[in-house]
JSON list of C-alpha atoms in Angstrom, two decimals:
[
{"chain": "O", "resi": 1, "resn": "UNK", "atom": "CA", "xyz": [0.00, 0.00, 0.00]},
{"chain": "O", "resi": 2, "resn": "UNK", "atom": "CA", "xyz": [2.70, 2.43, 0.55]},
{"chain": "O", "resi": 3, "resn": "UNK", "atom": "CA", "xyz": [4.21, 2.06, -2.62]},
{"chain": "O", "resi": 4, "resn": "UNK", "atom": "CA", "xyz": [1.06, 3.17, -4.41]},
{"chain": "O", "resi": 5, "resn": "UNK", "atom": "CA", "xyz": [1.05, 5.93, -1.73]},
{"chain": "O", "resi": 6, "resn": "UNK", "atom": "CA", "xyz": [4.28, 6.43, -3.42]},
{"chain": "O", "resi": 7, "resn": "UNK", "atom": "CA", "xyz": [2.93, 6.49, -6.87]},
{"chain": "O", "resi": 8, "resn": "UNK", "atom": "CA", "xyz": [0.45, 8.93, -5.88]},
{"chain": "O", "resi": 9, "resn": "UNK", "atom": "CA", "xyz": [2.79, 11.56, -4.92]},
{"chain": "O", "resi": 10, "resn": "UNK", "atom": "CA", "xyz": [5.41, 10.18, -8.48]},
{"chain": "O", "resi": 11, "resn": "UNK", "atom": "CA", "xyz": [2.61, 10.76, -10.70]},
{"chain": "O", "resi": 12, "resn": "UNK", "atom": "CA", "xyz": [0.78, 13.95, -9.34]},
{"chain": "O", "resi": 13, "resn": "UNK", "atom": "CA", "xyz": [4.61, 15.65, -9.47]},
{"chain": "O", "resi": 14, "resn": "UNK", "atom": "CA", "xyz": [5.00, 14.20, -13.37]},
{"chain": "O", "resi": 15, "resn": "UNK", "atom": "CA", "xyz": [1.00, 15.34, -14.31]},
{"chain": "O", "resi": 16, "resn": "UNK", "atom": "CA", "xyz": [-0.06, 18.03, -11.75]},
{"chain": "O", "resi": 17, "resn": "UNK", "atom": "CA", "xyz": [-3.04, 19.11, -13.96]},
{"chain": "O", "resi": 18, "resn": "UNK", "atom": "CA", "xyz": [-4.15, 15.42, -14.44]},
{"chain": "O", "resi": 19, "resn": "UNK", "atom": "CA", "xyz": [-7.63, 16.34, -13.50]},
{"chain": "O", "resi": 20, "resn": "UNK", "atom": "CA", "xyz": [-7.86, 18.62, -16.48]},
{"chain": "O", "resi": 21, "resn": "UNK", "atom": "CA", "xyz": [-5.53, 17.47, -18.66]},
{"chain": "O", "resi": 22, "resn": "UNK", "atom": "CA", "xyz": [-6.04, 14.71, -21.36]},
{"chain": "O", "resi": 23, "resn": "UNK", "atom": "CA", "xyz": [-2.26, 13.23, -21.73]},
{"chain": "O", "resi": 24, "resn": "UNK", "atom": "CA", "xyz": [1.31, 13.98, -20.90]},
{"chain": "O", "resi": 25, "resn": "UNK", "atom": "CA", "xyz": [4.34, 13.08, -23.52]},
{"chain": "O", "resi": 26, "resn": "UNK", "atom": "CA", "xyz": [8.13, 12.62, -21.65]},
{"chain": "O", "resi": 27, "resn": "UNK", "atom": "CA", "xyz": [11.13, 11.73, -23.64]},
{"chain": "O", "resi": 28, "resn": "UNK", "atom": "CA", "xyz": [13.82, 9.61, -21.54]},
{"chain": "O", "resi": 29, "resn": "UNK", "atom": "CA", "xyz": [17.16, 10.10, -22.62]},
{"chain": "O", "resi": 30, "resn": "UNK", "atom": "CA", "xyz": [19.82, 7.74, -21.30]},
{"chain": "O", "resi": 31, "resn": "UNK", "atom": "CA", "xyz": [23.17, 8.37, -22.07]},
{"chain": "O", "resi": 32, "resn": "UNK", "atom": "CA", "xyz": [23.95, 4.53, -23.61]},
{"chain": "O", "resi": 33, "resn": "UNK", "atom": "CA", "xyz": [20.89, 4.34, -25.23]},
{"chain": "O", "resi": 34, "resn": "UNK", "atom": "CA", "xyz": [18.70, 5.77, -27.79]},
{"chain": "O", "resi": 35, "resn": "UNK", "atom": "CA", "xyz": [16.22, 6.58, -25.25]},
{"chain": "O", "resi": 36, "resn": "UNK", "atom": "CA", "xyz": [12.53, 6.10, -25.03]},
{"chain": "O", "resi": 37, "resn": "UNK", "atom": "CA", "xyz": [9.27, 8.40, -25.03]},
{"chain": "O", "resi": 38, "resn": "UNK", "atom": "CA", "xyz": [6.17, 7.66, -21.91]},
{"chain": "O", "resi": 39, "resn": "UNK", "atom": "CA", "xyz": [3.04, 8.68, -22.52]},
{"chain": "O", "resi": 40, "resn": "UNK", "atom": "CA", "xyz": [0.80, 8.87, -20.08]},
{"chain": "O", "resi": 41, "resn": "UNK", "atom": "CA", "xyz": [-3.27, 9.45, -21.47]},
{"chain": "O", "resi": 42, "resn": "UNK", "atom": "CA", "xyz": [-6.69, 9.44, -19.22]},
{"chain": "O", "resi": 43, "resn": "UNK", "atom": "CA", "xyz": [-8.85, 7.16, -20.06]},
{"chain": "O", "resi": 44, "resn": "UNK", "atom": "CA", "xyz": [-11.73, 7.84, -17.26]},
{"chain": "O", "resi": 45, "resn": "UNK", "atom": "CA", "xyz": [-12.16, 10.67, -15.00]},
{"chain": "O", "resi": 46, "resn": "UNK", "atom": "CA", "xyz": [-14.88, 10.44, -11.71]},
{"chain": "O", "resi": 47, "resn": "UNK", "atom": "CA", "xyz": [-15.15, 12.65, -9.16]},
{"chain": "O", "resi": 48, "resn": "UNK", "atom": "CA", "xyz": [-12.84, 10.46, -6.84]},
{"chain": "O", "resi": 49, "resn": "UNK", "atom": "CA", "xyz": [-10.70, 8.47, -9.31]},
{"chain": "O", "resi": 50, "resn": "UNK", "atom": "CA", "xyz": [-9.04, 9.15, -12.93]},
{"chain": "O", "resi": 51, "resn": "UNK", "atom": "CA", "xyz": [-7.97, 6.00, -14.74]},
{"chain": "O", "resi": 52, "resn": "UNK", "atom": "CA", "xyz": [-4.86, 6.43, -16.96]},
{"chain": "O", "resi": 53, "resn": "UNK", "atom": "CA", "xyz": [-2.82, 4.14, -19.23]},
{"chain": "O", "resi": 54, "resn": "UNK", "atom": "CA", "xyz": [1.19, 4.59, -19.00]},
{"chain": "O", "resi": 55, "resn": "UNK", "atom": "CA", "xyz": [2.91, 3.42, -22.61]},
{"chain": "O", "resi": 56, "resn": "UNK", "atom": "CA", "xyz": [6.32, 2.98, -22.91]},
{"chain": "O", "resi": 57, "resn": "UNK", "atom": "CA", "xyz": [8.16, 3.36, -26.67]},
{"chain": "O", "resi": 58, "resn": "UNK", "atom": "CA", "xyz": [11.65, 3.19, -27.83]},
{"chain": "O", "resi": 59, "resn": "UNK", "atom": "CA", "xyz": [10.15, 4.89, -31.51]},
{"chain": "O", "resi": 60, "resn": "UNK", "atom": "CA", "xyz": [11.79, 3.21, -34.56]},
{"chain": "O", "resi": 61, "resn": "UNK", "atom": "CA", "xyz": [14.76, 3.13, -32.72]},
{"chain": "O", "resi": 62, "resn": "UNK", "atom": "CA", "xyz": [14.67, -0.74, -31.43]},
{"chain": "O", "resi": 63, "resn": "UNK", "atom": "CA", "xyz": [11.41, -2.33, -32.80]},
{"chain": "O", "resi": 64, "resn": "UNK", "atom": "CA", "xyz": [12.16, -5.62, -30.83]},
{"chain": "O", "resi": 65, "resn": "UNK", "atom": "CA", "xyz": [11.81, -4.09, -27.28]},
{"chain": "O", "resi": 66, "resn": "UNK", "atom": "CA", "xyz": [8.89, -4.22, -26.04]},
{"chain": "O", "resi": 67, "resn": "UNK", "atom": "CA", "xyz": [7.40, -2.44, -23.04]},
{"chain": "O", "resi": 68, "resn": "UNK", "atom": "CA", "xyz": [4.61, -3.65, -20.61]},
{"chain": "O", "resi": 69, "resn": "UNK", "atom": "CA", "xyz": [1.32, -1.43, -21.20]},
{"chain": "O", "resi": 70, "resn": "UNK", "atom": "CA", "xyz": [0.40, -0.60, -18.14]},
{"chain": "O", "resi": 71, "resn": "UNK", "atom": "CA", "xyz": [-3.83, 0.79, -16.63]},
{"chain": "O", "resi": 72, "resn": "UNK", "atom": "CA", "xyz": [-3.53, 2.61, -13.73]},
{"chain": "O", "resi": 73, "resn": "UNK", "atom": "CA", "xyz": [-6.38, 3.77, -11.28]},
{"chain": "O", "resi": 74, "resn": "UNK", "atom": "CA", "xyz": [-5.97, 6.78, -9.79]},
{"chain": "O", "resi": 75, "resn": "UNK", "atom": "CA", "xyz": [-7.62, 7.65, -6.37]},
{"chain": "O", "resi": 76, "resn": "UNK", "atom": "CA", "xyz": [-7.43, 11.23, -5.56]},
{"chain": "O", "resi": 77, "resn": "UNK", "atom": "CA", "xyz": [-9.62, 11.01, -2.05]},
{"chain": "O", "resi": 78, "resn": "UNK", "atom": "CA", "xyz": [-6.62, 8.23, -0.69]},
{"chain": "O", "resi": 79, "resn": "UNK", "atom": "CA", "xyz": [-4.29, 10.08, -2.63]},
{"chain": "O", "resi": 80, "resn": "UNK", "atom": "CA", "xyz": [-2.99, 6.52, -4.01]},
{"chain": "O", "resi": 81, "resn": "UNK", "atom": "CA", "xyz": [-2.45, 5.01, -7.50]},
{"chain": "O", "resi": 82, "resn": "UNK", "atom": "CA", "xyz": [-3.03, 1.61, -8.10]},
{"chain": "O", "resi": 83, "resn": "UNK", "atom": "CA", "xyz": [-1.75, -0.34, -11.23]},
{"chain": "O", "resi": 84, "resn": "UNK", "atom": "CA", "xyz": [-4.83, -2.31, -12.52]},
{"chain": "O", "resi": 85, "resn": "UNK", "atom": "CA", "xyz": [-3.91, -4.07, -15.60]},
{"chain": "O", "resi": 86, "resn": "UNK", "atom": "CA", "xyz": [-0.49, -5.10, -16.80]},
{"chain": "O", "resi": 87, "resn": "UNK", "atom": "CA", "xyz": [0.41, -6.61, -20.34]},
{"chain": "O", "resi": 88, "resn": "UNK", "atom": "CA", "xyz": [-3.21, -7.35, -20.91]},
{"chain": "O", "resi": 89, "resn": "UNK", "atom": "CA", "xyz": [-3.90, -8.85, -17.40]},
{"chain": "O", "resi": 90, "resn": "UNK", "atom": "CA", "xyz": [-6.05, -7.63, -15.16]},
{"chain": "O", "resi": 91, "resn": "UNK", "atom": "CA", "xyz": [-7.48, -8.85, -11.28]},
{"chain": "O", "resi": 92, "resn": "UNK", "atom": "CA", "xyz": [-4.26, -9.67, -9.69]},
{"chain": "O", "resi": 93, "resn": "UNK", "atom": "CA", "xyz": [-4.58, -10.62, -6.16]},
{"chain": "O", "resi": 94, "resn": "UNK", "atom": "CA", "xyz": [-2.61, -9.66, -3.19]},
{"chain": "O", "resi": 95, "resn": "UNK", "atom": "CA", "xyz": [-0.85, -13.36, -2.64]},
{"chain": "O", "resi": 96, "resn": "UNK", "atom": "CA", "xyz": [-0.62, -16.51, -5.14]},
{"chain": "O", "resi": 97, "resn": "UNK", "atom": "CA", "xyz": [0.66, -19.60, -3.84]},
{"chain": "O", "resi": 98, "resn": "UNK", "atom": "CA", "xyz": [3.24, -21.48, -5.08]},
{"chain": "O", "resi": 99, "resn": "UNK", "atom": "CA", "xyz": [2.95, -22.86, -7.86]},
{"chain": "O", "resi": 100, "resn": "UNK", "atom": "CA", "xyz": [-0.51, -21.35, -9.79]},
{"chain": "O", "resi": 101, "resn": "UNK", "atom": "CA", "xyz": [-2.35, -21.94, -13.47]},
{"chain": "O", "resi": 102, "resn": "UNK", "atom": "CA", "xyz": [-0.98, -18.60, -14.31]},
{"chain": "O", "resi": 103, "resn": "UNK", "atom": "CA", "xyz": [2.86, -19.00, -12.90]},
{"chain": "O", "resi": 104, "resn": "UNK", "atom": "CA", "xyz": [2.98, -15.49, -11.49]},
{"chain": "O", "resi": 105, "resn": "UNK", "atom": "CA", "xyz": [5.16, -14.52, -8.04]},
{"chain": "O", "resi": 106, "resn": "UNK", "atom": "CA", "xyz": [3.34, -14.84, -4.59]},
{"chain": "O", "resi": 107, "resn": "UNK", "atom": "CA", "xyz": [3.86, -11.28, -5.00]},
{"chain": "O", "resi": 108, "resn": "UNK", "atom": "CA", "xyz": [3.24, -10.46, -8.51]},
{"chain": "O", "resi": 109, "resn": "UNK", "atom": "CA", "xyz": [0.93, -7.77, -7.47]},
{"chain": "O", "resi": 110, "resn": "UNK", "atom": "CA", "xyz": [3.27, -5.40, -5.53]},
{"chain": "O", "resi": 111, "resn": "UNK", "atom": "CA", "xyz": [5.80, -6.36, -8.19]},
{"chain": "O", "resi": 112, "resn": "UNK", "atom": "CA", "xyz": [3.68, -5.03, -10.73]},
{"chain": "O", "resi": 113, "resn": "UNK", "atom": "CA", "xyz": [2.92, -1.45, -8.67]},
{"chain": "O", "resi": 114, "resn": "UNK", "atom": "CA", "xyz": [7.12, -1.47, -8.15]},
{"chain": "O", "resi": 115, "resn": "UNK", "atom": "CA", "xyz": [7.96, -1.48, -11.61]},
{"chain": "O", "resi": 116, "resn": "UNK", "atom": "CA", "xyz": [5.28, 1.58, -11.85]},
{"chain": "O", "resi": 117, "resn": "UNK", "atom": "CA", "xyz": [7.15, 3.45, -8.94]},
{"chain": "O", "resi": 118, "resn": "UNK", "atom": "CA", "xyz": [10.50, 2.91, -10.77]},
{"chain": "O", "resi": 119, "resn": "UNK", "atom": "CA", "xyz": [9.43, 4.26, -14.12]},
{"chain": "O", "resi": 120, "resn": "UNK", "atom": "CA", "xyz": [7.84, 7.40, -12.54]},
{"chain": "O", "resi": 121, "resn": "UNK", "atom": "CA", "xyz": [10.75, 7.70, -10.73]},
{"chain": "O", "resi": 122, "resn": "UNK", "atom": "CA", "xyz": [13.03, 7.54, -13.65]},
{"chain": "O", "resi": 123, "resn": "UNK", "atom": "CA", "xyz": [10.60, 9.63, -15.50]},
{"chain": "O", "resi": 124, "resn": "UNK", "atom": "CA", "xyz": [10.93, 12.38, -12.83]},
{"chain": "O", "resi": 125, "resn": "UNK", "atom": "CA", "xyz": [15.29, 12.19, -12.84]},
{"chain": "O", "resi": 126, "resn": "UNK", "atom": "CA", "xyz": [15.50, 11.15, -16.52]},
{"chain": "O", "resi": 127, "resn": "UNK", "atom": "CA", "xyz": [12.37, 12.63, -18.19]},
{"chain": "O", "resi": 128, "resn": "UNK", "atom": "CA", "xyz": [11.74, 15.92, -20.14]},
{"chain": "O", "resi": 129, "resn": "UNK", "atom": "CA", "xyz": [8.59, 16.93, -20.93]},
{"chain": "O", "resi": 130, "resn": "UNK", "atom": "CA", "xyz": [8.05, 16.94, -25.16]},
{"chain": "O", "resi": 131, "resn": "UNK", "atom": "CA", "xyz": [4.99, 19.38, -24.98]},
{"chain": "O", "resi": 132, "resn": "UNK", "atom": "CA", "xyz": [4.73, 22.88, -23.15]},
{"chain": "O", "resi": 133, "resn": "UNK", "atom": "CA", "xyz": [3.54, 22.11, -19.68]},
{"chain": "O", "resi": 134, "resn": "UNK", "atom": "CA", "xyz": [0.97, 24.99, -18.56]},
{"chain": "O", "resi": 135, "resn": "UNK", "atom": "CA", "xyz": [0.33, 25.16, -14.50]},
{"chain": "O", "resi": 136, "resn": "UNK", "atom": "CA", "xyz": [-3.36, 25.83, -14.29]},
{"chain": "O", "resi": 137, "resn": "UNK", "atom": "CA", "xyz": [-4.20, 27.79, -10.72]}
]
């Protein structure tokens, strides 16, 4: 839970005006690498929650690297953000026993929400924004 706690705070600093807003474009530039481009779009906005999707793209660069799509749910009245689908999947549970039909990690779950805090992250050392960011008051 604190992790998406975590995420909260990662993705309100990399899309303050998410509530308004319809998408936000970084370019990640690495200095080995070719670099990618996140997009993050809205998919759903409620009162209490916004649902986004965070994609991942190295361009033309390397068309055999592929990024997990990722669905996140956004709660705004827990101030927490909640990765809901990965790759397609969706309904992960908290704990899977050892093994499962599916063959995911006992923790797959907060795996999934830990690979979302590290890409913000990144996002936020790494990232530039590739549109003109406007701070609404």
């Amino acid at each position: 839970m604190a992790e998406c706690d975590a995420n909260y705070v990662r993705l309100t600093r990399l899309f303050p005006d998410m509530r308004v807003q319809d998408s936000r474009h970084f370019a990640i530039e690495v200095v080995a690498e070719d670099g990618a481009e996140v997009r993050i779009d809205i998919r759903e906005r409620c009162p209490f929650t916004t649902m986004l999707s965070v994609h991942v793209s190295n361009g033309d660069n390397k068309p055999w690297v592929r990024w997990p799509e990722l669905e996140v749910r956004v709660y705004h009245d827990v101030a927490s953000a909640e990765v809901i689908s990965f790759q397609r999947q969706r309904n992960f549970r908290y704990r899977y026993e050892l093994p499962n039909d599916h063959m995911y990690q006992p923790d797959e779950k907060s795996q999934i929400n830990r690979f979302l805090g590290e890409l913000l992250s990144f996002c936020l050392a790494n990232g530039r924004a590739v549109e003109s960011i406007s701070f609404n008051s």
